[in-house]
Amino acid sequence: MTNDSSVEQQNEADQEFIREALIEADKAARIGEVPIGALIVIEGKVIARAHNLKETTCDPTAHAEILAIRTAAQFQQGWRLSGATLYTTLEPCPMCAGAMLLARIERLVYGASDPKAGSAGTLMNIVQDERFNHKVEITAGILASECGNILKEFFRERRFDNQS
């Protein structure tokens, strides 16, 4: 059973790691990528960090979460990421949610919900579907405003540039 102090400590750690994911998202925005950042943490240590690189690499699978999972698996020297928490600024899409299941990620923490592709509770919940042999614990809405705002600003600037 958890007490209030451990829940508060976890919430503080979640906010700290989402802030680091926001730094990754900002890196993406600076190079014209959709600003999404992700981290993978095991036992309080960041073992992988990434941001979207779809445009840069011409790779539709180069989402921040996928890139972080790849880096973490290399770091761990194995594809099973048991005990890992994936932090991301935006609720994962179906591809990223599926990759989390396949990697055996234990926990997902995300900022903003995604009404168009969210697959951790918004449109569907792939990571907790009873039909799969693995489920991911979800903590949603950590620094949701900040995570949503970086996306809104990115797309607002793109619309303005296209009107000029």
PDB file of C-alpha atoms in Angstrom:
ATOM      1  CA  MET A   1       0.000   0.000   0.000  1.00  0.00           C
ATOM      2  CA  THR A   2       1.346   3.442  -0.902  1.00  0.00           C
ATOM      3  CA  ASN A   3       1.248   6.376   1.435  1.00  0.00           C
ATOM      4  CA  ASP A   4       0.653  10.030   0.585  1.00  0.00           C
ATOM      5  CA  SER A   5       4.360  10.849   0.771  1.00  0.00           C
ATOM      6  CA  SER A   6       5.385   8.193  -1.785  1.00  0.00           C
ATOM      7  CA  VAL A   7       2.575   9.253  -4.131  1.00  0.00           C
ATOM      8  CA  GLU A   8       3.735  12.870  -3.832  1.00  0.00           C
ATOM      9  CA  GLN A   9       7.351  11.831  -4.516  1.00  0.00           C
ATOM     10  CA  GLN A  10       6.261   9.876  -7.584  1.00  0.00           C
ATOM     11  CA  ASN A  11       4.253  12.843  -8.853  1.00  0.00           C
ATOM     12  CA  GLU A  12       7.270  15.139  -8.403  1.00  0.00           C
ATOM     13  CA  ALA A  13       9.518  12.674 -10.244  1.00  0.00           C
ATOM     14  CA  ASP A  14       6.936  12.338 -13.028  1.00  0.00           C
ATOM     15  CA  GLN A  15       6.826  16.120 -13.442  1.00  0.00           C
ATOM     16  CA  GLU A  16      10.636  16.321 -13.516  1.00  0.00           C
ATOM     17  CA  PHE A  17      10.873  13.669 -16.235  1.00  0.00           C
ATOM     18  CA  ILE A  18       8.057  15.215 -18.296  1.00  0.00           C
ATOM     19  CA  ARG A  19       9.967  18.519 -18.116  1.00  0.00           C
ATOM     20  CA  GLU A  20      12.975  16.687 -19.587  1.00  0.00           C
ATOM     21  CA  ALA A  21      10.724  15.241 -22.301  1.00  0.00           C
ATOM     22  CA  LEU A  22       9.577  18.813 -23.040  1.00  0.00           C
ATOM     23  CA  ILE A  23      13.227  19.759 -23.623  1.00  0.00           C
ATOM     24  CA  GLU A  24      13.354  16.974 -26.226  1.00  0.00           C
ATOM     25  CA  ALA A  25      10.099  18.241 -27.746  1.00  0.00           C
ATOM     26  CA  ASP A  26      11.625  21.701 -28.033  1.00  0.00           C
ATOM     27  CA  LYS A  27      14.614  20.209 -29.877  1.00  0.00           C
ATOM     28  CA  ALA A  28      12.175  18.694 -32.369  1.00  0.00           C
ATOM     29  CA  ALA A  29      10.373  22.006 -32.877  1.00  0.00           C
ATOM     30  CA  ARG A  30      13.661  23.805 -33.547  1.00  0.00           C
ATOM     31  CA  ILE A  31      14.357  21.541 -36.521  1.00  0.00           C
ATOM     32  CA  GLY A  32      10.809  21.663 -37.903  1.00  0.00           C
ATOM     33  CA  GLU A  33       9.626  18.354 -36.422  1.00  0.00           C
ATOM     34  CA  VAL A  34       6.338  17.966 -34.565  1.00  0.00           C
ATOM     35  CA  PRO A  35       7.416  18.742 -30.987  1.00  0.00           C
ATOM     36  CA  ILE A  36       7.110  15.470 -29.135  1.00  0.00           C
ATOM     37  CA  GLY A  37       9.752  14.247 -26.729  1.00  0.00           C
ATOM     38  CA  ALA A  38      10.194  10.978 -24.858  1.00  0.00           C
ATOM     39  CA  LEU A  39      12.397   9.468 -22.152  1.00  0.00           C
ATOM     40  CA  ILE A  40      12.825   5.980 -20.799  1.00  0.00           C
ATOM     41  CA  VAL A  41      13.675   5.719 -17.128  1.00  0.00           C
ATOM     42  CA  ILE A  42      14.682   2.671 -15.104  1.00  0.00           C
ATOM     43  CA  GLU A  43      15.189   2.933 -11.342  1.00  0.00           C
ATOM     44  CA  GLY A  44      15.141   6.727 -11.505  1.00  0.00           C
ATOM     45  CA  LYS A  45      17.842   6.921 -14.196  1.00  0.00           C
ATOM     46  CA  VAL A  46      17.247   8.181 -17.732  1.00  0.00           C
ATOM     47  CA  ILE A  47      18.567   5.500 -20.090  1.00  0.00           C
ATOM     48  CA  ALA A  48      17.172   6.945 -23.319  1.00  0.00           C
ATOM     49  CA  ARG A  49      15.831  10.225 -24.636  1.00  0.00           C
ATOM     50  CA  ALA A  50      14.535  11.144 -28.067  1.00  0.00           C
ATOM     51  CA  HIS A  51      12.400  13.519 -30.071  1.00  0.00           C
ATOM     52  CA  ASN A  52      10.464  13.145 -33.291  1.00  0.00           C
ATOM     53  CA  LEU A  53      12.608  12.772 -36.419  1.00  0.00           C
ATOM     54  CA  LYS A  54      10.040  11.735 -39.052  1.00  0.00           C
ATOM     55  CA  GLU A  55      10.713  14.659 -41.386  1.00  0.00           C
ATOM     56  CA  THR A  56      14.484  14.635 -40.880  1.00  0.00           C
ATOM     57  CA  THR A  57      14.869  10.916 -41.544  1.00  0.00           C
ATOM     58  CA  CYS A  58      11.957  10.503 -44.011  1.00  0.00           C
ATOM     59  CA  ASP A  59      10.888   7.640 -41.739  1.00  0.00           C
ATOM     60  CA  PRO A  60       7.238   7.394 -40.673  1.00  0.00           C
ATOM     61  CA  THR A  61       8.260   5.255 -37.690  1.00  0.00           C
ATOM     62  CA  ALA A  62      10.724   7.827 -36.281  1.00  0.00           C
ATOM     63  CA  HIS A  63       8.405   8.874 -33.456  1.00  0.00           C
ATOM     64  CA  ALA A  64      10.052   9.997 -30.213  1.00  0.00           C
ATOM     65  CA  GLU A  65       8.733   6.942 -28.339  1.00  0.00           C
ATOM     66  CA  ILE A  66      10.005   4.439 -30.926  1.00  0.00           C
ATOM     67  CA  LEU A  67      13.435   6.075 -31.042  1.00  0.00           C
ATOM     68  CA  ALA A  68      13.642   6.078 -27.237  1.00  0.00           C
ATOM     69  CA  ILE A  69      12.633   2.405 -27.078  1.00  0.00           C
ATOM     70  CA  ARG A  70      15.319   1.515 -29.649  1.00  0.00           C
ATOM     71  CA  THR A  71      17.989   3.409 -27.702  1.00  0.00           C
ATOM     72  CA  ALA A  72      16.901   1.891 -24.383  1.00  0.00           C
ATOM     73  CA  ALA A  73      16.977  -1.636 -25.812  1.00  0.00           C
ATOM     74  CA  GLN A  74      20.504  -1.051 -27.095  1.00  0.00           C
ATOM     75  CA  PHE A  75      21.534   0.366 -23.715  1.00  0.00           C
ATOM     76  CA  GLN A  76      20.023  -2.647 -21.908  1.00  0.00           C
ATOM     77  CA  GLN A  77      21.439  -5.012 -24.557  1.00  0.00           C
ATOM     78  CA  GLY A  78      18.049  -6.649 -24.866  1.00  0.00           C
ATOM     79  CA  TRP A  79      14.569  -5.914 -26.145  1.00  0.00           C
ATOM     80  CA  ARG A  80      12.770  -6.475 -22.825  1.00  0.00           C
ATOM     81  CA  LEU A  81      12.506  -3.199 -20.951  1.00  0.00           C
ATOM     82  CA  SER A  82      10.984  -4.635 -17.788  1.00  0.00           C
ATOM     83  CA  GLY A  83      10.810  -2.093 -14.990  1.00  0.00           C
ATOM     84  CA  ALA A  84      10.993   0.823 -17.430  1.00  0.00           C
ATOM     85  CA  THR A  85       8.800   3.897 -17.472  1.00  0.00           C
ATOM     86  CA  LEU A  86       8.273   5.709 -20.765  1.00  0.00           C
ATOM     87  CA  TYR A  87       7.647   9.447 -20.384  1.00  0.00           C
ATOM     88  CA  THR A  88       6.220  11.281 -23.366  1.00  0.00           C
ATOM     89  CA  THR A  89       4.733  14.695 -23.960  1.00  0.00           C
ATOM     90  CA  LEU A  90       1.824  13.348 -26.028  1.00  0.00           C
ATOM     91  CA  GLU A  91      -0.314  10.250 -25.589  1.00  0.00           C
ATOM     92  CA  PRO A  92       1.143   7.503 -27.797  1.00  0.00           C
ATOM     93  CA  CYS A  93      -0.316   6.548 -31.171  1.00  0.00           C
ATOM     94  CA  PRO A  94      -1.235   2.913 -31.993  1.00  0.00           C
ATOM     95  CA  MET A  95       2.257   2.140 -33.337  1.00  0.00           C
ATOM     96  CA  CYS A  96       4.032   3.493 -30.266  1.00  0.00           C
ATOM     97  CA  ALA A  97       1.546   1.853 -27.885  1.00  0.00           C
ATOM     98  CA  GLY A  98       2.138  -1.474 -29.634  1.00  0.00           C
ATOM     99  CA  ALA A  99       5.904  -1.043 -29.381  1.00  0.00           C
ATOM    100  CA  MET A 100       5.542  -0.384 -25.656  1.00  0.00           C
ATOM    101  CA  LEU A 101       3.711  -3.690 -25.234  1.00  0.00           C
ATOM    102  CA  LEU A 102       6.300  -5.579 -27.276  1.00  0.00           C
ATOM    103  CA  ALA A 103       9.143  -4.035 -25.234  1.00  0.00           C
ATOM    104  CA  ARG A 104       7.380  -4.952 -21.968  1.00  0.00           C
ATOM    105  CA  ILE A 105       7.449  -1.337 -20.732  1.00  0.00           C
ATOM    106  CA  GLU A 106       5.989  -1.325 -17.224  1.00  0.00           C
ATOM    107  CA  ARG A 107       4.622   2.200 -17.000  1.00  0.00           C
ATOM    108  CA  LEU A 108       3.608   5.061 -19.283  1.00  0.00           C
ATOM    109  CA  VAL A 109       3.474   8.681 -18.149  1.00  0.00           C
ATOM    110  CA  TYR A 110       2.254  11.250 -20.650  1.00  0.00           C
ATOM    111  CA  GLY A 111       1.341  14.907 -20.738  1.00  0.00           C
ATOM    112  CA  ALA A 112      -1.304  15.861 -23.290  1.00  0.00           C
ATOM    113  CA  SER A 113      -4.044  13.555 -24.545  1.00  0.00           C
ATOM    114  CA  ASP A 114      -4.273  13.014 -28.298  1.00  0.00           C
ATOM    115  CA  PRO A 115      -7.865  13.186 -29.569  1.00  0.00           C
ATOM    116  CA  LYS A 116      -6.797  12.082 -33.076  1.00  0.00           C
ATOM    117  CA  ALA A 117      -4.543   9.090 -32.376  1.00  0.00           C
ATOM    118  CA  GLY A 118      -4.383   8.545 -28.611  1.00  0.00           C
ATOM    119  CA  SER A 119      -4.045   4.846 -27.896  1.00  0.00           C
ATOM    120  CA  ALA A 120      -3.616   4.894 -24.131  1.00  0.00           C
ATOM    121  CA  GLY A 121      -7.177   5.781 -23.228  1.00  0.00           C
ATOM    122  CA  THR A 122      -8.462   8.508 -25.546  1.00  0.00           C
ATOM    123  CA  LEU A 123      -9.460   6.752 -28.793  1.00  0.00           C
ATOM    124  CA  MET A 124      -8.576   3.270 -27.621  1.00  0.00           C
ATOM    125  CA  ASN A 125      -6.431   1.707 -24.938  1.00  0.00           C
ATOM    126  CA  ILE A 126      -3.985  -0.667 -26.588  1.00  0.00           C
ATOM    127  CA  VAL A 127      -1.586  -0.708 -23.640  1.00  0.00           C
ATOM    128  CA  GLN A 128      -4.230  -2.086 -21.266  1.00  0.00           C
ATOM    129  CA  ASP A 129      -6.223  -4.294 -23.624  1.00  0.00           C
ATOM    130  CA  GLU A 130      -7.065  -7.524 -21.795  1.00  0.00           C
ATOM    131  CA  ARG A 131      -6.423  -9.564 -24.949  1.00  0.00           C
ATOM    132  CA  PHE A 132      -2.671  -8.918 -24.792  1.00  0.00           C
ATOM    133  CA  ASN A 133      -0.327 -10.782 -22.478  1.00  0.00           C
ATOM    134  CA  HIS A 134       1.208  -7.563 -21.117  1.00  0.00           C
ATOM    135  CA  LYS A 135      -0.380  -4.400 -19.748  1.00  0.00           C
ATOM    136  CA  VAL A 136       1.157  -1.008 -19.090  1.00  0.00           C
ATOM    137  CA  GLU A 137       0.275   1.121 -16.076  1.00  0.00           C
ATOM    138  CA  ILE A 138      -0.773   4.629 -17.188  1.00  0.00           C
ATOM    139  CA  THR A 139      -0.398   8.019 -15.530  1.00  0.00           C
ATOM    140  CA  ALA A 140      -1.961  10.675 -17.763  1.00  0.00           C
ATOM    141  CA  GLY A 141      -2.097  14.456 -17.750  1.00  0.00           C
ATOM    142  CA  ILE A 142       1.255  15.289 -16.136  1.00  0.00           C
ATOM    143  CA  LEU A 143       2.000  18.909 -17.119  1.00  0.00           C
ATOM    144  CA  ALA A 144      -0.744  18.537 -19.727  1.00  0.00           C
ATOM    145  CA  SER A 145      -1.026  22.291 -20.374  1.00  0.00           C
ATOM    146  CA  GLU A 146       2.686  22.707 -21.058  1.00  0.00           C
ATOM    147  CA  CYS A 147       2.741  19.634 -23.285  1.00  0.00           C
ATOM    148  CA  GLY A 148      -0.342  20.752 -25.203  1.00  0.00           C
ATOM    149  CA  ASN A 149       0.890  24.323 -25.537  1.00  0.00           C
ATOM    150  CA  ILE A 150       4.147  23.415 -27.276  1.00  0.00           C
ATOM    151  CA  LEU A 151       2.118  21.536 -29.897  1.00  0.00           C
ATOM    152  CA  LYS A 152      -0.469  24.311 -30.287  1.00  0.00           C
ATOM    153  CA  GLU A 153       2.241  26.930 -30.731  1.00  0.00           C
ATOM    154  CA  PHE A 154       4.098  24.793 -33.278  1.00  0.00           C
ATOM    155  CA  PHE A 155       1.001  24.331 -35.432  1.00  0.00           C
ATOM    156  CA  ARG A 156      -0.114  27.962 -34.961  1.00  0.00           C
ATOM    157  CA  GLU A 157       3.262  29.104 -36.358  1.00  0.00           C
ATOM    158  CA  ARG A 158       2.943  26.702 -39.301  1.00  0.00           C
ATOM    159  CA  ARG A 159      -0.523  28.012 -40.150  1.00  0.00           C
ATOM    160  CA  PHE A 160       0.691  31.614 -39.930  1.00  0.00           C
ATOM    161  CA  ASP A 161       3.712  30.850 -42.161  1.00  0.00           C
ATOM    162  CA  ASN A 162       1.463  29.223 -44.749  1.00  0.00           C
ATOM    163  CA  GLN A 163      -0.832  32.264 -44.831  1.00  0.00           C
ATOM    164  CA  SER A 164       2.029  34.712 -45.425  1.00  0.00           C
TER     165      SER A 164
END
